């Protein structure tokens, strides 16, 4: 890539980071932008003195920059502590604020854990949740959504880009259905933000979760887009920050970093770069016998996501061997989960336990190089072979 | 998360593989929980003279399988039957509590193999 930036531990061992779906390296340009806000312009944006005014100005500039990336108005952007907070804010607050209309919520079976666990909690509070099935590639069928809507439905939440399967749902179609039925539509766009178009003028989505650390920004900062006119109460109470919608002293350096990261990431050349390397990776890995790609191919897949199931071997073990070669990956295997359960997302697209446990996710970034993909493709077949040789489930 | 010893046994399992014409075979586990272990024994004069394993599973599953084989090799059947998950974990240094069940997998597979031997 054109951005030549040194990564890893100073070259002792080759280090290849292919877990950008988990988090990303902060772009040095972002760090540079953030630095003055730690020790120079460190004011509280609520203060009226010059320090406070500097902070306030920085936040408002950042808000305008983030709004621009999705074609929204600045006052429709509320800064939060990240994707989890934005998701919790959206679904819980809409549910409670619109309780007089009904208590029914619709989500897909492949939402991120923060939506899933928020829904479990909402069920305990008396709300009814419908979990929409997805097809073999992870897509929600808009007809299924329309059929699930009842008179008491208040909000639908469907993930934009899936963190495991890379599936990009058609949020335009899904949002249009909700609009027709006068229901709020929320999407978690943490994985898809800047990697595929989000435009609130064209996609009638009411609420969008965004975050910084998946796009080479800092951890601990995100935003919730709330369309003007949406009936939603403050969820985190305190001072009158963020148009009185989210209390808490603003994370000024984080917000500044988030906006800078988003501005840089909006350059479409990065999508092209990541898509090309992703396809090179997919093509190379599918040459290994008895491997299948999980999720769709082409432009309906996140440009940085690849996910495979390897017959007869287990994902954490593959990741363990990759780690010894300096390659960072992740898996949907039960073995690596704190709950010891196979990924519910991979199960929802119809994988067997064995295939879900044999899954490996490799996620790229704009800093990923062709050489790193070549290196991965060089070491992976040997790892798969040696694990298969010791697997009781693999017959030559 | 894992001790160096676990990683070493995972990376270079000395007992991985199969024994041709084994005197006993034992298997344990199911794909749902993620781990399956198959163990092959050579037994002579009531003593385990050789032992190999094949495991579908994670880092801990492979490392505990290898350690179990190391502990079982050379033991008489009664001694092998007395092995516990704790013996495996202690020999590996330590293991995250969530992975302790992996060590039980090996113990059960070994018991199944010995039962197989006795019923032959």
PDB file of N, CA, C and O in Angstrom, chain A residues 60-86:
ATOM      1  N   UNK A  60     -17.424  20.428  17.821  1.00  0.00           N
ATOM      2  CA  UNK A  60     -18.406  20.785  16.781  1.00  0.00           C
ATOM      3  C   UNK A  60     -17.850  20.562  15.381  1.00  0.00           C
ATOM      4  O   UNK A  60     -18.577  20.162  14.475  1.00  0.00           O
ATOM      5  N   UNK A  61     -16.555  20.799  15.215  1.00  0.00           N
ATOM      6  CA  UNK A  61     -15.932  20.502  13.918  1.00  0.00           C
ATOM      7  C   UNK A  61     -15.968  19.005  13.643  1.00  0.00           C
ATOM      8  O   UNK A  61     -16.247  18.567  12.523  1.00  0.00           O
ATOM      9  N   UNK A  62     -15.676  18.241  14.685  1.00  0.00           N
ATOM     10  CA  UNK A  62     -15.692  16.778  14.541  1.00  0.00           C
ATOM     11  C   UNK A  62     -17.105  16.297  14.212  1.00  0.00           C
ATOM     12  O   UNK A  62     -17.309  15.430  13.356  1.00  0.00           O
ATOM     13  N   UNK A  63     -18.085  16.875  14.871  1.00  0.00           N
ATOM     14  CA  UNK A  63     -19.480  16.479  14.659  1.00  0.00           C
ATOM     15  C   UNK A  63     -19.879  16.745  13.200  1.00  0.00           C
ATOM     16  O   UNK A  63     -20.502  15.893  12.555  1.00  0.00           O
ATOM     17  N   UNK A  64     -19.474  17.891  12.707  1.00  0.00           N
ATOM     18  CA  UNK A  64     -19.805  18.230  11.313  1.00  0.00           C
ATOM     19  C   UNK A  64     -19.115  17.265  10.353  1.00  0.00           C
ATOM     20  O   UNK A  64     -19.696  16.841   9.345  1.00  0.00           O
ATOM     21  N   UNK A  65     -17.874  16.898  10.691  1.00  0.00           N
ATOM     22  CA  UNK A  65     -17.123  15.988   9.817  1.00  0.00           C
ATOM     23  C   UNK A  65     -17.758  14.598   9.781  1.00  0.00           C
ATOM     24  O   UNK A  65     -17.901  13.988   8.716  1.00  0.00           O
ATOM     25  N   UNK A  66     -18.146  14.109  10.956  1.00  0.00           N
ATOM     26  CA  UNK A  66     -18.789  12.778  11.020  1.00  0.00           C
ATOM     27  C   UNK A  66     -20.130  12.833  10.283  1.00  0.00           C
ATOM     28  O   UNK A  66     -20.468  11.929   9.505  1.00  0.00           O
ATOM     29  N   UNK A  67     -20.902  13.897  10.519  1.00  0.00           N
ATOM     30  CA  UNK A  67     -22.216  14.036   9.864  1.00  0.00           C
ATOM     31  C   UNK A  67     -22.057  13.968   8.348  1.00  0.00           C
ATOM     32  O   UNK A  67     -22.825  13.285   7.659  1.00  0.00           O
ATOM     33  N   UNK A  68     -21.027  14.653   7.852  1.00  0.00           N
ATOM     34  CA  UNK A  68     -20.804  14.704   6.410  1.00  0.00           C
ATOM     35  C   UNK A  68     -20.586  13.305   5.816  1.00  0.00           C
ATOM     36  O   UNK A  68     -21.034  13.024   4.692  1.00  0.00           O
ATOM     37  N   UNK A  69     -19.908  12.434   6.562  1.00  0.00           N
ATOM     38  CA  UNK A  69     -19.588  11.104   6.018  1.00  0.00           C
ATOM     39  C   UNK A  69     -20.834  10.272   5.732  1.00  0.00           C
ATOM     40  O   UNK A  69     -20.777   9.322   4.950  1.00  0.00           O
ATOM     41  N   UNK A  70     -21.951  10.593   6.408  1.00  0.00           N
ATOM     42  CA  UNK A  70     -23.182   9.818   6.144  1.00  0.00           C
ATOM     43  C   UNK A  70     -24.298  10.729   5.612  1.00  0.00           C
ATOM     44  O   UNK A  70     -25.461  10.347   5.594  1.00  0.00           O
ATOM     45  N   UNK A  71     -23.910  11.934   5.209  1.00  0.00           N
ATOM     46  CA  UNK A  71     -24.857  12.900   4.641  1.00  0.00           C
ATOM     47  C   UNK A  71     -25.949  13.314   5.629  1.00  0.00           C
ATOM     48  O   UNK A  71     -27.115  13.513   5.250  1.00  0.00           O
ATOM     49  N   UNK A  72     -25.564  13.431   6.901  1.00  0.00           N
ATOM     50  CA  UNK A  72     -26.515  13.838   7.946  1.00  0.00           C
ATOM     51  C   UNK A  72     -26.263  15.280   8.351  1.00  0.00           C
ATOM     52  O   UNK A  72     -25.322  15.918   7.867  1.00  0.00           O
ATOM     53  N   UNK A  73     -27.128  15.802   9.227  1.00  0.00           N
ATOM     54  CA  UNK A  73     -26.892  17.135   9.778  1.00  0.00           C
ATOM     55  C   UNK A  73     -26.087  16.975  11.068  1.00  0.00           C
ATOM     56  O   UNK A  73     -26.257  15.980  11.785  1.00  0.00           O
ATOM     57  N   UNK A  74     -25.233  17.964  11.359  1.00  0.00           N
ATOM     58  CA  UNK A  74     -24.385  17.825  12.564  1.00  0.00           C
ATOM     59  C   UNK A  74     -25.182  17.531  13.842  1.00  0.00           C
ATOM     60  O   UNK A  74     -24.761  16.714  14.648  1.00  0.00           O
ATOM     61  N   UNK A  75     -26.337  18.193  14.011  1.00  0.00           N
ATOM     62  CA  UNK A  75     -27.061  17.973  15.276  1.00  0.00           C
ATOM     63  C   UNK A  75     -27.810  16.636  15.312  1.00  0.00           C
ATOM     64  O   UNK A  75     -28.557  16.363  16.248  1.00  0.00           O
ATOM     65  N   UNK A  76     -27.575  15.809  14.321  1.00  0.00           N
ATOM     66  CA  UNK A  76     -28.130  14.449  14.362  1.00  0.00           C
ATOM     67  C   UNK A  76     -27.084  13.427  14.842  1.00  0.00           C
ATOM     68  O   UNK A  76     -27.349  12.232  14.885  1.00  0.00           O
ATOM     69  N   UNK A  77     -25.896  13.937  15.170  1.00  0.00           N
ATOM     70  CA  UNK A  77     -24.801  13.063  15.625  1.00  0.00           C
ATOM     71  C   UNK A  77     -24.588  13.256  17.125  1.00  0.00           C
ATOM     72  O   UNK A  77     -24.346  14.372  17.587  1.00  0.00           O
ATOM     73  N   UNK A  78     -24.711  12.172  17.885  1.00  0.00           N
ATOM     74  CA  UNK A  78     -24.460  12.208  19.324  1.00  0.00           C
ATOM     75  C   UNK A  78     -23.220  11.361  19.601  1.00  0.00           C
ATOM     76  O   UNK A  78     -23.205  10.174  19.255  1.00  0.00           O
ATOM     77  N   UNK A  79     -22.212  11.959  20.200  1.00  0.00           N
ATOM     78  CA  UNK A  79     -21.015  11.171  20.518  1.00  0.00           C
ATOM     79  C   UNK A  79     -21.247  10.305  21.756  1.00  0.00           C
ATOM     80  O   UNK A  79     -21.895  10.723  22.715  1.00  0.00           O
ATOM     81  N   UNK A  80     -20.716   9.098  21.691  1.00  0.00           N
ATOM     82  CA  UNK A  80     -20.863   8.131  22.790  1.00  0.00           C
ATOM     83  C   UNK A  80     -19.499   7.512  23.080  1.00  0.00           C
ATOM     84  O   UNK A  80     -18.501   7.906  22.494  1.00  0.00           O
ATOM     85  N   UNK A  81     -19.521   6.487  23.943  1.00  0.00           N
ATOM     86  CA  UNK A  81     -18.247   5.814  24.274  1.00  0.00           C
ATOM     87  C   UNK A  81     -17.932   4.677  23.310  1.00  0.00           C
ATOM     88  O   UNK A  81     -16.951   3.964  23.502  1.00  0.00           O
ATOM     89  N   UNK A  82     -18.775   4.472  22.296  1.00  0.00           N
ATOM     90  CA  UNK A  82     -18.459   3.429  21.318  1.00  0.00           C
ATOM     91  C   UNK A  82     -19.692   2.683  20.838  1.00  0.00           C
ATOM     92  O   UNK A  82     -20.832   3.052  21.149  1.00  0.00           O
ATOM     93  N   UNK A  83     -19.452   1.632  20.085  1.00  0.00           N
ATOM     94  CA  UNK A  83     -20.527   0.860  19.464  1.00  0.00           C
ATOM     95  C   UNK A  83     -21.477   0.245  20.471  1.00  0.00           C
ATOM     96  O   UNK A  83     -22.702   0.297  20.302  1.00  0.00           O
ATOM     97  N   UNK A  84     -20.950  -0.311  21.521  1.00  0.00           N
ATOM     98  CA  UNK A  84     -21.806  -0.971  22.520  1.00  0.00           C
ATOM     99  C   UNK A  84     -22.755   0.034  23.154  1.00  0.00           C
ATOM    100  O   UNK A  84     -23.956  -0.223  23.288  1.00  0.00           O
ATOM    101  N   UNK A  85     -22.242   1.192  23.531  1.00  0.00           N
ATOM    102  CA  UNK A  85     -23.120   2.202  24.137  1.00  0.00           C
ATOM    103  C   UNK A  85     -24.166   2.678  23.133  1.00  0.00           C
ATOM    104  O   UNK A  85     -25.352   2.805  23.473  1.00  0.00           O
ATOM    105  N   UNK A  86     -23.743   2.955  21.906  1.00  0.00           N
ATOM    106  CA  UNK A  86     -24.698   3.444  20.901  1.00  0.00           C
ATOM    107  C   UNK A  86     -25.813   2.429  20.661  1.00  0.00           C
ATOM    108  O   UNK A  86     -26.990   2.786  20.561  1.00  0.00           O
TER     109      UNK A  86
END
